[in-house]
Coordinates of C-alpha atoms and ligand atoms in Angstrom, one line a residue:
M1 CA -0.3 -0.5 0.0
M2 CA 2.3 2.6 1.3
S3 CA 4.1 1.7 -2.5
Y4 CA 1.3 2.8 -4.0
D5 CA 3.6 6.4 -5.1
F6 CA 3.7 8.9 -7.6
G7 CA 6.2 10.8 -6.5
P8 CA 7.2 13.8 -4.4
R9 CA 5.3 16.2 -6.0
H10 CA 1.8 14.2 -6.3
P11 CA -0.7 15.2 -3.3
L12 CA -1.8 11.6 -3.2
K13 CA 1.0 11.4 -0.5
P14 CA 1.7 7.4 1.5
I15 CA 2.2 8.8 4.4
R16 CA -1.3 9.9 4.8
L17 CA -2.1 5.7 5.6
A18 CA 0.7 5.0 8.0
R19 CA -0.1 8.4 10.7
T20 CA -3.8 6.4 10.0
V21 CA -2.5 3.9 11.6
T22 CA -0.4 4.9 14.1
L23 CA -2.8 7.8 15.4
L24 CA -5.5 4.8 15.7
K25 CA -3.3 2.8 17.0
S26 CA -3.1 5.1 19.9
L27 CA -6.4 6.1 20.0
V28 CA -7.5 2.6 20.4
S29 CA -5.4 0.5 21.7
D30 CA -7.9 -3.3 20.5
V31 CA -8.1 -2.3 17.0
E32 CA -7.8 -5.3 14.8
F33 CA -5.5 -5.0 12.1
I34 CA -4.8 -7.6 9.1
D35 CA -2.5 -8.0 6.3
P36 CA -4.8 -8.4 4.1
G37 CA -2.1 -9.4 1.2
F38 CA -2.5 -8.4 -2.6
A39 CA -5.7 -8.8 -4.8
T40 CA -5.5 -11.3 -7.3
D41 CA -6.1 -10.7 -11.0
Q42 CA -9.2 -12.5 -10.8
D43 CA -10.5 -9.9 -8.6
I44 CA -9.5 -6.9 -9.8
L45 CA -11.7 -8.0 -13.6
T46 CA -14.6 -8.3 -10.8
A47 CA -14.4 -4.6 -12.0
H48 CA -11.9 -4.0 -14.8
S49 CA -11.4 -5.4 -18.4
E50 CA -8.9 -7.8 -19.7
E51 CA -7.5 -5.3 -22.2
Y52 CA -6.7 -2.3 -19.1
L53 CA -5.7 -5.2 -16.4
D54 CA -3.5 -6.6 -19.1
F55 CA -2.2 -3.1 -20.1
V56 CA -1.5 -2.0 -16.2
R57 CA 1.0 -5.0 -16.4
T58 CA 3.5 -3.8 -18.2
V59 CA 2.7 0.2 -18.7
G60 CA 5.3 0.6 -15.6
D61 CA 8.1 -0.8 -17.5
G62 CA 8.1 2.3 -19.5
A63 CA 7.8 1.0 -23.0
A64 CA 3.8 2.2 -23.8
S65 CA 3.1 4.0 -26.6
K66 CA 2.3 7.2 -26.1
E67 CA -0.9 6.7 -27.8
D68 CA -2.0 3.9 -25.2
L69 CA -1.1 5.9 -22.5
F70 CA -3.2 8.4 -23.1
R71 CA -6.2 5.5 -24.3
F72 CA -6.1 3.9 -20.4
G73 CA -5.7 6.8 -18.5
F74 CA -2.0 6.5 -18.2
G75 CA -1.1 9.8 -20.4
S76 CA -1.9 12.8 -17.7
V77 CA 0.5 14.0 -14.2
D78 CA -2.7 13.3 -12.1
T79 CA -1.9 9.4 -12.8
P80 CA 1.7 9.0 -14.3
P81 CA 3.0 5.4 -14.3
F82 CA 5.4 4.3 -12.1
S83 CA 8.1 1.5 -12.3
G84 CA 5.9 -1.2 -9.5
I85 CA 2.9 0.3 -10.3
Y86 CA 0.8 -3.1 -10.9
E87 CA 1.8 -4.3 -7.8
A88 CA 1.8 -1.6 -6.0
S89 CA -2.2 -1.2 -7.7
L90 CA -2.7 -5.2 -6.4
G91 CA -1.3 -3.9 -2.9
Y92 CA -3.5 -1.4 -2.8
C93 CA -7.1 -3.5 -3.3
G94 CA -6.1 -6.2 -1.2
G95 CA -7.9 -4.6 1.8
A96 CA -11.0 -4.3 -0.6
V97 CA -10.8 -8.0 -1.0
Q98 CA -9.7 -8.3 2.9
A99 CA -12.8 -6.3 4.1
A100 CA -15.3 -7.6 1.5
Q101 CA -14.4 -11.3 3.2
Q102 CA -15.0 -10.6 6.5
L103 CA -18.5 -8.5 5.6
N104 CA -19.3 -11.9 3.6
A105 CA -18.6 -13.8 7.0
G106 CA -20.7 -12.2 8.9
A107 CA -18.8 -9.0 10.3
Q108 CA -20.6 -6.3 10.8
L109 CA -17.8 -3.6 10.7
A110 CA -14.4 -3.9 8.4
F111 CA -12.2 -0.1 7.2
N112 CA -10.4 -0.3 4.1
I113 CA -7.6 2.0 4.9
S114 CA -5.7 2.3 1.2
G115 CA -9.4 2.5 -0.2
G116 CA -11.5 5.1 -2.1
L117 CA -10.1 5.3 -5.6
H118 CA -13.5 5.8 -6.9
H119 CA -12.1 7.5 -10.2
A120 CA -11.4 4.6 -11.7
Q121 CA -12.9 3.0 -14.6
G122 CA -13.4 -0.5 -16.0
E123 CA -11.4 0.4 -19.0
W124 CA -9.3 3.0 -18.0
A125 CA -7.3 5.0 -15.2
S126 CA -8.4 8.1 -14.0
G127 CA -7.7 10.5 -11.4
F128 CA -5.1 9.0 -9.4
C129 CA -7.0 5.9 -9.6
V130 CA -6.0 3.0 -10.5
F131 CA -7.8 -0.2 -9.9
N132 CA -11.3 0.7 -8.5
D133 CA -11.2 -0.8 -5.1
P134 CA -14.6 0.3 -3.9
A135 CA -15.8 -1.6 -6.9
I136 CA -14.8 -5.1 -6.4
S137 CA -15.4 -4.2 -2.9
L138 CA -19.0 -4.4 -4.3
A139 CA -19.3 -6.7 -6.4
L140 CA -17.4 -9.5 -3.7
M141 CA -20.6 -8.3 -1.9
K142 CA -22.8 -9.4 -4.4
K143 CA -22.2 -12.8 -3.5
K144 CA -23.5 -12.6 -0.1
F145 CA -25.8 -9.2 -0.3
K146 CA -28.5 -8.8 -2.8
K147 CA -29.2 -4.8 -2.7
L148 CA -26.0 -2.9 -1.7
L149 CA -25.6 0.6 -1.6
Y150 CA -22.6 2.8 -1.5
V151 CA -22.0 5.7 -0.3
D152 CA -19.8 8.5 -1.3
I153 CA -19.1 11.9 0.9
D154 CA -15.5 12.4 -1.3
L155 CA -15.0 16.3 -2.0
H156 CA -15.4 14.8 -6.2
H157 CA -18.0 12.7 -7.4
G158 CA -17.3 9.3 -7.3
D159 CA -17.9 8.9 -11.4
G160 CA -15.9 5.3 -11.4
V161 CA -18.4 3.5 -9.0
Q162 CA -21.6 4.6 -10.7
A163 CA -20.2 4.0 -14.4
I164 CA -19.1 0.3 -13.2
F165 CA -22.4 0.0 -11.8
Q166 CA -25.0 2.1 -13.2
D167 CA -27.2 -0.7 -14.8
D168 CA -26.9 -3.1 -11.9
P169 CA -30.6 -2.5 -10.4
D170 CA -29.2 -4.4 -7.0
V171 CA -26.4 -1.3 -6.1
V172 CA -27.2 2.4 -5.7
T173 CA -24.9 4.9 -6.2
L174 CA -25.0 7.8 -3.5
S175 CA -22.7 10.1 -3.8
I176 CA -22.8 14.4 -2.7
H177 CA -19.7 16.2 -3.8
E178 CA -18.3 19.4 -5.2
S179 CA -20.6 20.3 -8.2
G180 CA -19.2 19.7 -11.9
K181 CA -19.3 22.7 -12.7
T182 CA -16.3 23.4 -10.7
L183 CA -14.0 20.6 -10.2
Y184 CA -13.5 17.7 -11.7
P185 CA -14.4 14.9 -13.3
G186 CA -17.1 17.8 -14.0
T187 CA -19.6 14.4 -13.7
G188 CA -22.4 13.9 -11.1
F189 CA -25.6 15.6 -12.0
V190 CA -28.6 15.0 -10.2
E191 CA -29.8 14.5 -14.3
E192 CA -27.7 11.3 -14.0
T193 CA -29.3 7.6 -13.6
G194 CA -28.9 4.4 -14.0
A195 CA -31.8 0.8 -14.0
G196 CA -34.6 1.7 -12.5
G197 CA -33.1 5.2 -10.6
T198 CA -30.2 4.0 -9.1
V199 CA -27.8 6.4 -9.7
V200 CA -28.1 9.5 -6.1
N201 CA -25.8 12.4 -6.2
L202 CA -25.7 15.7 -5.0
P203 CA -23.8 18.1 -6.1
M204 CA -23.0 21.2 -3.5
E205 CA -21.6 24.1 -5.4
A206 CA -18.6 25.7 -4.8
H207 CA -18.0 27.3 -0.7
T208 CA -20.8 25.4 0.2
T209 CA -20.3 25.5 3.4
G210 CA -20.6 22.0 5.9
D211 CA -23.6 22.6 7.5
V212 CA -25.6 23.4 4.4
W213 CA -23.3 19.8 3.0
L214 CA -24.7 17.4 5.9
W215 CA -28.5 19.1 6.1
A216 CA -28.3 18.0 2.3
F217 CA -26.7 14.6 3.1
A218 CA -29.2 13.9 6.0
E219 CA -32.5 14.7 3.9
V220 CA -31.8 12.5 0.8
F221 CA -29.6 9.9 3.0
P222 CA -33.2 8.6 4.7
L223 CA -34.7 8.2 1.7
V224 CA -32.5 6.3 -0.3
I225 CA -32.5 3.9 2.3
D226 CA -36.3 4.2 2.7
S227 CA -37.0 3.6 -1.0
F228 CA -33.8 0.5 -2.0
Q229 CA -33.9 -1.3 1.5
P230 CA -30.1 -2.4 1.3
Q231 CA -28.9 -5.5 2.8
A232 CA -25.1 -3.7 3.5
I233 CA -23.0 -0.2 2.8
V234 CA -19.8 0.5 1.4
L235 CA -18.3 4.0 2.4
Q236 CA -16.2 5.5 0.5
M237 CA -15.1 8.7 3.0
G238 CA -12.5 10.1 1.2
C239 CA -11.9 14.0 3.4
D240 CA -11.1 15.9 0.7
A241 CA -14.3 18.3 1.2
H242 CA -12.8 19.9 4.4
F243 CA -12.6 23.3 4.3
N244 CA -8.7 23.3 4.2
D245 CA -8.1 21.1 1.1
P246 CA -6.4 22.0 -1.4
L247 CA -8.3 20.3 -4.2
G248 CA -11.0 21.5 -3.8
H249 CA -13.8 24.4 -2.3
L250 CA -15.9 22.8 0.1
R251 CA -15.9 24.4 3.5
V252 CA -17.2 20.7 6.0
S253 CA -15.8 21.0 9.2
V254 CA -14.7 17.9 10.7
Q255 CA -17.7 17.6 13.3
E256 CA -19.7 18.2 10.1
W257 CA -18.2 15.3 8.4
M258 CA -18.3 12.9 10.9
S259 CA -21.5 13.8 11.5
A260 CA -22.5 11.8 7.8
V261 CA -20.0 9.0 8.8
R262 CA -21.9 8.6 12.3
I263 CA -25.6 8.7 10.0
V264 CA -24.8 6.3 8.0
K265 CA -23.7 4.3 10.5
E266 CA -26.7 4.7 12.3
T267 CA -28.6 2.8 9.5
G268 CA -27.2 -0.4 12.0
L269 CA -26.2 -2.4 8.2
P270 CA -23.0 -3.7 7.8
I271 CA -20.1 -0.9 6.6
L272 CA -17.4 -1.4 4.4
A273 CA -15.7 1.9 5.3
C274 CA -12.4 2.6 2.7
G275 CA -10.6 5.9 2.8
G276 CA -10.4 8.1 -0.5
G277 CA -9.4 11.2 -1.8
G278 CA -7.7 13.7 1.6
Y279 CA -4.6 16.2 0.8
E280 CA -3.6 18.3 3.8
L281 CA -2.6 15.6 6.0
S282 CA -3.5 17.4 9.3
N283 CA -6.8 16.5 8.6
V284 CA -6.4 12.8 6.5
P285 CA -5.3 11.2 9.8
R286 CA -7.6 12.1 12.6
M287 CA -10.2 12.4 10.5
W288 CA -9.9 8.8 9.2
A289 CA -9.2 7.5 12.9
G290 CA -12.1 9.2 14.4
A291 CA -14.5 7.9 11.6
V292 CA -13.1 3.8 12.9
M293 CA -14.1 5.1 16.3
T294 CA -17.3 6.2 15.8
L295 CA -18.5 3.4 13.2
S296 CA -17.3 1.2 16.0
G297 CA -19.7 2.8 18.3
L298 CA -16.3 4.3 20.3
E299 CA -16.6 8.1 21.6
V300 CA -13.8 10.4 20.1
P301 CA -11.9 12.4 22.5
A302 CA -11.5 16.0 21.9
D303 CA -7.6 15.5 21.8
A304 CA -5.0 13.0 20.1
P305 CA -2.2 11.1 22.7
K306 CA 0.6 12.8 23.6
E307 CA 2.9 10.6 21.8
I308 CA 1.9 11.8 18.4
P309 CA 4.4 14.0 17.1
S310 CA 3.3 17.7 17.3
E311 CA 4.6 18.7 14.0
W312 CA 1.6 16.6 12.3
G313 CA -1.4 19.2 13.7
V314 CA -3.5 16.5 14.8
D315 CA -3.3 17.2 18.5
K316 CA -6.7 18.7 18.4
L317 CA -9.1 15.8 16.7
F318 CA -12.0 18.3 16.2
D319 CA -12.0 21.5 14.4
P320 CA -13.5 25.1 16.1
E321 CA -17.3 25.4 15.7
P322 CA -17.9 26.9 12.2
L323 CA -18.5 31.2 11.7
E324 CA -19.5 30.7 8.4
R325 CA -22.6 29.1 7.9
G326 CA -25.5 28.5 5.1
H327 CA -23.1 29.4 1.7
G328 CA -24.6 27.3 -0.6
L329 CA -28.0 26.9 0.4
G330 CA -30.4 27.3 -2.3
Y331 CA -29.1 25.0 -5.1
A332 CA -28.3 22.5 -2.3
Q333 CA -32.1 23.4 -1.8
E334 CA -33.0 22.7 -5.2
V335 CA -31.0 19.2 -5.2
V336 CA -32.6 18.1 -2.1
S337 CA -36.6 18.8 -3.5
F338 CA -35.4 17.0 -6.3
W339 CA -34.7 13.5 -5.1
Q340 CA -37.7 14.1 -2.6
T341 CA -39.6 14.1 -5.0
K342 CA -37.9 11.5 -7.0
L343 CA -37.8 9.1 -4.0
S344 CA -40.8 9.9 -1.5
Ligands
ZN401 ZN1 -11.9 13.4 -3.6

């Protein structure tokens, strides 16, 4: 997982994962860590084409043509190939497979720390994402659960997962994100539909504050649960909607984001939680460690344990109460009432 690394100037830094593990270990003494090993080619093929998998297997050698690099999504600075990218990607997806197997065996909660690569498409890489681990988790969980809900609270639209499952009537994808009008990947509008209304998108305008973001989520999430009645949830917990994150323009605080996680937990359904985006290094460890505690029913303390180095900037696990509220409410109300009409 730590070798899934696009280089020192790329925002997706492996240290995010290491710091999350360290903080979580220091906060919760009996958290169980499992080394998931590697995903297999068979696992990858549950969400990707054979042609794409074959390309990824050799793209790290540096011999691919420019045309093929662009065709398979490796032609931009966002997702550049590196030596060992195939093995690192299989390692990165190992947690998706192991966590799905745990849920299929009856676990109520599993957290795939390295997961959340929601932009990868079935036949090409996109937006830092080579293989779509949430889609792989969902595909494997279909062996046990008839109806699955994918919930995505990342700053960005969960476009890859949506595209892979949009014609599957047994998987609903729900994504709340900054609108595609102002942010990559430029999709995720309310008009996008899937088989039998299985695609639900909540786009928020740039600069929307966390109170509005949380209100919209809290309004629509129960409607999706009631109308679709899923048996398990895959929760993508990208934390880049935070107001400090360098990649976007939403203004969500740690506690508002955590409230969305709590709303998902309160369904009582089995949850496979994974990571996702999050590029401000003091946010990722405290938001993911806090989310795991929240999903486990543990109270998150106000302060990080003393042994955590102060230069990580995580000594306060929550943010000060936000001063600005109500931004983006008009557009959010339109989006929410669209779904209220459609789902109730
Ligand atoms: Zn993101």
